[in-house]
Amino acid sequence: ASYAIDPERDTQEIVVLAADAEQAAKIRDRLAWTGIDEFGGYVTTLAPFDRQPIEILSPAELERAQNVQVLDVRTASEHAAGTVDGAMQLHAGRLRWKLDELPKGVTLVAHCQTGGRSAVAASILRRHGDWKVAELAGSYEGWKAHQEAATAA
């Protein structure tokens, strides 16, 4: 949560998705550990909310895509160990504070190692910018498997 919320600046209360009050209390306590203490309560379903799903691109679709910038939201050492061709590295934990470094007028395709951090990053990008945002299906592991399969063929 501290990737997406700056407790020094964001004063809006947080409402979390939880199964029940007990789980919500545990989440509230964990948020407080990160400095996020504006807790507004919880909901047990997202059904009444307007949700816009984030586009998911397969590795093959990404290869054909135009006007995209791949954004690797893993750590610099993970990025150095291997990444999607042409990816820009910006750790998900710093993303919110570095939005001005991202290119405009392109679709940003986020990836991490397996998908957790890229989902957070995509949410941050949608909330704080005017980018079209997508996630890479399977994240880096999916990309790597796709490349290995293409090489073996």
Tab-separated table of C-alpha atoms in Angstrom:
chain	number	residue	atom	x	y	z
A	1	ALA	CA	0.000	0.000	0.000
A	2	SER	CA	2.832	2.390	0.694
A	3	TYR	CA	3.789	2.083	-3.007
A	4	ALA	CA	0.511	3.725	-3.961
A	5	ILE	CA	-0.298	5.958	-1.013
A	6	ASP	CA	1.803	8.736	0.452
A	7	PRO	CA	0.593	9.053	4.057
A	8	GLU	CA	2.200	12.507	4.266
A	9	ARG	CA	0.102	13.894	1.397
A	10	ASP	CA	-2.891	11.610	0.838
A	11	THR	CA	-5.466	12.396	3.497
A	12	GLN	CA	-8.407	10.554	1.981
A	13	GLU	CA	-9.568	7.662	4.140
A	14	ILE	CA	-8.798	4.178	2.885
A	15	VAL	CA	-11.576	1.645	2.414
A	16	VAL	CA	-10.348	-1.927	2.003
A	17	LEU	CA	-11.823	-5.092	0.553
A	18	ALA	CA	-12.053	-7.709	3.304
A	19	ALA	CA	-14.038	-10.851	4.036
A	20	ASP	CA	-15.177	-9.598	7.452
A	21	ALA	CA	-14.452	-7.135	10.268
A	22	GLU	CA	-11.672	-9.313	11.687
A	23	GLN	CA	-9.772	-9.369	8.419
A	24	ALA	CA	-10.375	-5.631	7.963
A	25	ALA	CA	-8.875	-4.975	11.407
A	26	LYS	CA	-5.760	-6.963	10.459
A	27	ILE	CA	-5.416	-4.978	7.236
A	28	ARG	CA	-5.925	-1.710	9.141
A	29	ASP	CA	-3.139	-2.676	11.554
A	30	ARG	CA	-0.760	-3.558	8.724
A	31	LEU	CA	-1.515	-0.286	6.961
A	32	ALA	CA	-0.733	1.574	10.176
A	33	TRP	CA	2.697	-0.092	10.259
A	34	THR	CA	3.465	1.635	6.955
A	35	GLY	CA	2.247	5.018	8.209
A	36	ILE	CA	-1.193	4.827	6.608
A	37	ASP	CA	-3.651	5.513	9.407
A	38	GLU	CA	-6.612	7.162	7.661
A	39	PHE	CA	-8.768	4.038	7.711
A	40	GLY	CA	-12.385	4.538	6.658
A	41	GLY	CA	-13.671	0.980	6.888
A	42	TYR	CA	-14.157	-1.996	4.636
A	43	VAL	CA	-16.411	-3.518	2.007
A	44	THR	CA	-16.960	-7.211	1.331
A	45	THR	CA	-17.631	-6.901	-2.405
A	46	LEU	CA	-16.714	-4.606	-5.265
A	47	ALA	CA	-20.030	-5.228	-7.044
A	48	PRO	CA	-21.495	-1.731	-6.529
A	49	PHE	CA	-18.368	0.048	-7.786
A	50	ASP	CA	-17.613	1.083	-11.357
A	51	ARG	CA	-14.525	-0.900	-12.344
A	52	GLN	CA	-12.592	-0.572	-15.528
A	53	PRO	CA	-10.386	-3.618	-16.132
A	54	ILE	CA	-6.806	-3.059	-17.187
A	55	GLU	CA	-5.910	-4.434	-20.607
A	56	ILE	CA	-3.731	-7.532	-20.551
A	57	LEU	CA	-1.347	-8.074	-23.473
A	58	SER	CA	0.116	-11.481	-24.219
A	59	PRO	CA	3.822	-11.590	-25.063
A	60	ALA	CA	2.895	-12.218	-28.719
A	61	GLU	CA	0.550	-9.210	-28.719
A	62	LEU	CA	3.273	-7.080	-27.165
A	63	GLU	CA	5.673	-8.049	-29.958
A	64	ARG	CA	3.142	-6.739	-32.514
A	65	ALA	CA	2.087	-3.669	-30.517
A	66	GLN	CA	2.944	-0.178	-31.673
A	67	ASN	CA	3.381	3.001	-29.674
A	68	VAL	CA	4.070	1.196	-26.400
A	69	GLN	CA	6.680	1.580	-23.693
A	70	VAL	CA	7.328	-1.467	-21.559
A	71	LEU	CA	7.811	-0.541	-17.915
A	72	ASP	CA	9.730	-3.013	-15.750
A	73	VAL	CA	8.652	-2.268	-12.162
A	74	ARG	CA	11.045	-4.761	-10.562
A	75	THR	CA	14.240	-3.816	-8.757
A	76	ALA	CA	17.307	-2.698	-10.690
A	77	SER	CA	19.059	-6.009	-9.933
A	78	GLU	CA	16.086	-8.037	-11.201
A	79	HIS	CA	16.031	-5.884	-14.344
A	80	ALA	CA	19.774	-6.359	-14.859
A	81	ALA	CA	19.346	-10.142	-14.642
A	82	GLY	CA	16.957	-10.094	-17.622
A	83	THR	CA	14.084	-8.047	-18.956
A	84	VAL	CA	11.709	-7.524	-21.840
A	85	ASP	CA	13.464	-5.977	-24.855
A	86	GLY	CA	13.409	-2.169	-24.664
A	87	ALA	CA	11.881	-2.026	-21.189
A	88	MET	CA	12.373	1.030	-19.016
A	89	GLN	CA	13.112	0.113	-15.373
A	90	LEU	CA	11.404	2.015	-12.559
A	91	HIS	CA	10.755	0.168	-9.299
A	92	ALA	CA	7.077	0.012	-8.339
A	93	GLY	CA	7.906	1.448	-4.919
A	94	ARG	CA	9.272	4.642	-6.518
A	95	LEU	CA	6.794	4.899	-9.380
A	96	ARG	CA	4.413	7.366	-7.762
A	97	TRP	CA	7.243	9.808	-7.157
A	98	LYS	CA	8.777	9.471	-10.621
A	99	LEU	CA	5.741	9.799	-12.890
A	100	ASP	CA	7.267	12.828	-14.609
A	101	GLU	CA	10.034	10.576	-15.972
A	102	LEU	CA	7.590	8.466	-17.977
A	103	PRO	CA	6.979	9.110	-21.662
A	104	LYS	CA	3.677	10.659	-22.709
A	105	GLY	CA	1.515	9.642	-25.645
A	106	VAL	CA	2.267	5.921	-25.428
A	107	THR	CA	0.650	2.888	-23.885
A	108	LEU	CA	2.603	1.867	-20.812
A	109	VAL	CA	2.823	-1.918	-20.472
A	110	ALA	CA	3.819	-2.811	-16.924
A	111	HIS	CA	5.547	-6.011	-15.910
A	112	CYS	CA	7.284	-7.365	-12.829
A	113	GLN	CA	8.471	-10.914	-12.153
A	114	THR	CA	5.109	-12.692	-11.809
A	115	GLY	CA	2.374	-10.011	-11.794
A	116	GLY	CA	1.813	-8.691	-8.263
A	117	ARG	CA	3.844	-5.499	-8.439
A	118	SER	CA	2.770	-4.721	-11.988
A	119	ALA	CA	-0.894	-4.779	-10.920
A	120	VAL	CA	-0.107	-2.178	-8.255
A	121	ALA	CA	1.923	-0.157	-10.745
A	122	ALA	CA	-0.877	-0.212	-13.325
A	123	SER	CA	-3.297	1.032	-10.686
A	124	ILE	CA	-0.951	3.875	-9.741
A	125	LEU	CA	-0.507	4.865	-13.374
A	126	ARG	CA	-4.253	4.952	-13.983
A	127	ARG	CA	-4.902	6.992	-10.867
A	128	HIS	CA	-2.145	9.550	-11.299
A	129	GLY	CA	-1.711	9.996	-15.027
A	130	ASP	CA	-3.220	10.221	-18.466
A	131	TRP	CA	-1.578	7.116	-19.873
A	132	LYS	CA	-3.258	4.200	-21.499
A	133	VAL	CA	-2.091	1.317	-19.304
A	134	ALA	CA	-1.771	-2.414	-19.886
A	135	GLU	CA	-0.121	-5.315	-18.106
A	136	LEU	CA	1.992	-8.026	-19.665
A	137	ALA	CA	0.280	-11.403	-19.274
A	138	GLY	CA	2.496	-13.637	-17.160
A	139	SER	CA	4.807	-10.676	-16.485
A	140	TYR	CA	8.519	-11.371	-17.007
A	141	GLU	CA	8.152	-15.113	-16.410
A	142	GLY	CA	5.535	-15.223	-19.191
A	143	TRP	CA	7.762	-13.202	-21.513
A	144	LYS	CA	10.742	-15.445	-20.808
A	145	ALA	CA	8.699	-18.611	-21.473
A	146	HIS	CA	7.406	-17.098	-24.726
A	147	GLN	CA	10.951	-16.271	-25.855
A	148	GLU	CA	12.219	-19.742	-24.935
A	149	ALA	CA	9.367	-21.376	-26.859
A	150	ALA	CA	10.069	-19.213	-29.914
A	151	THR	CA	13.777	-20.069	-29.784
A	152	ALA	CA	13.045	-23.802	-29.458
A	153	ALA	CA	10.681	-23.775	-32.438
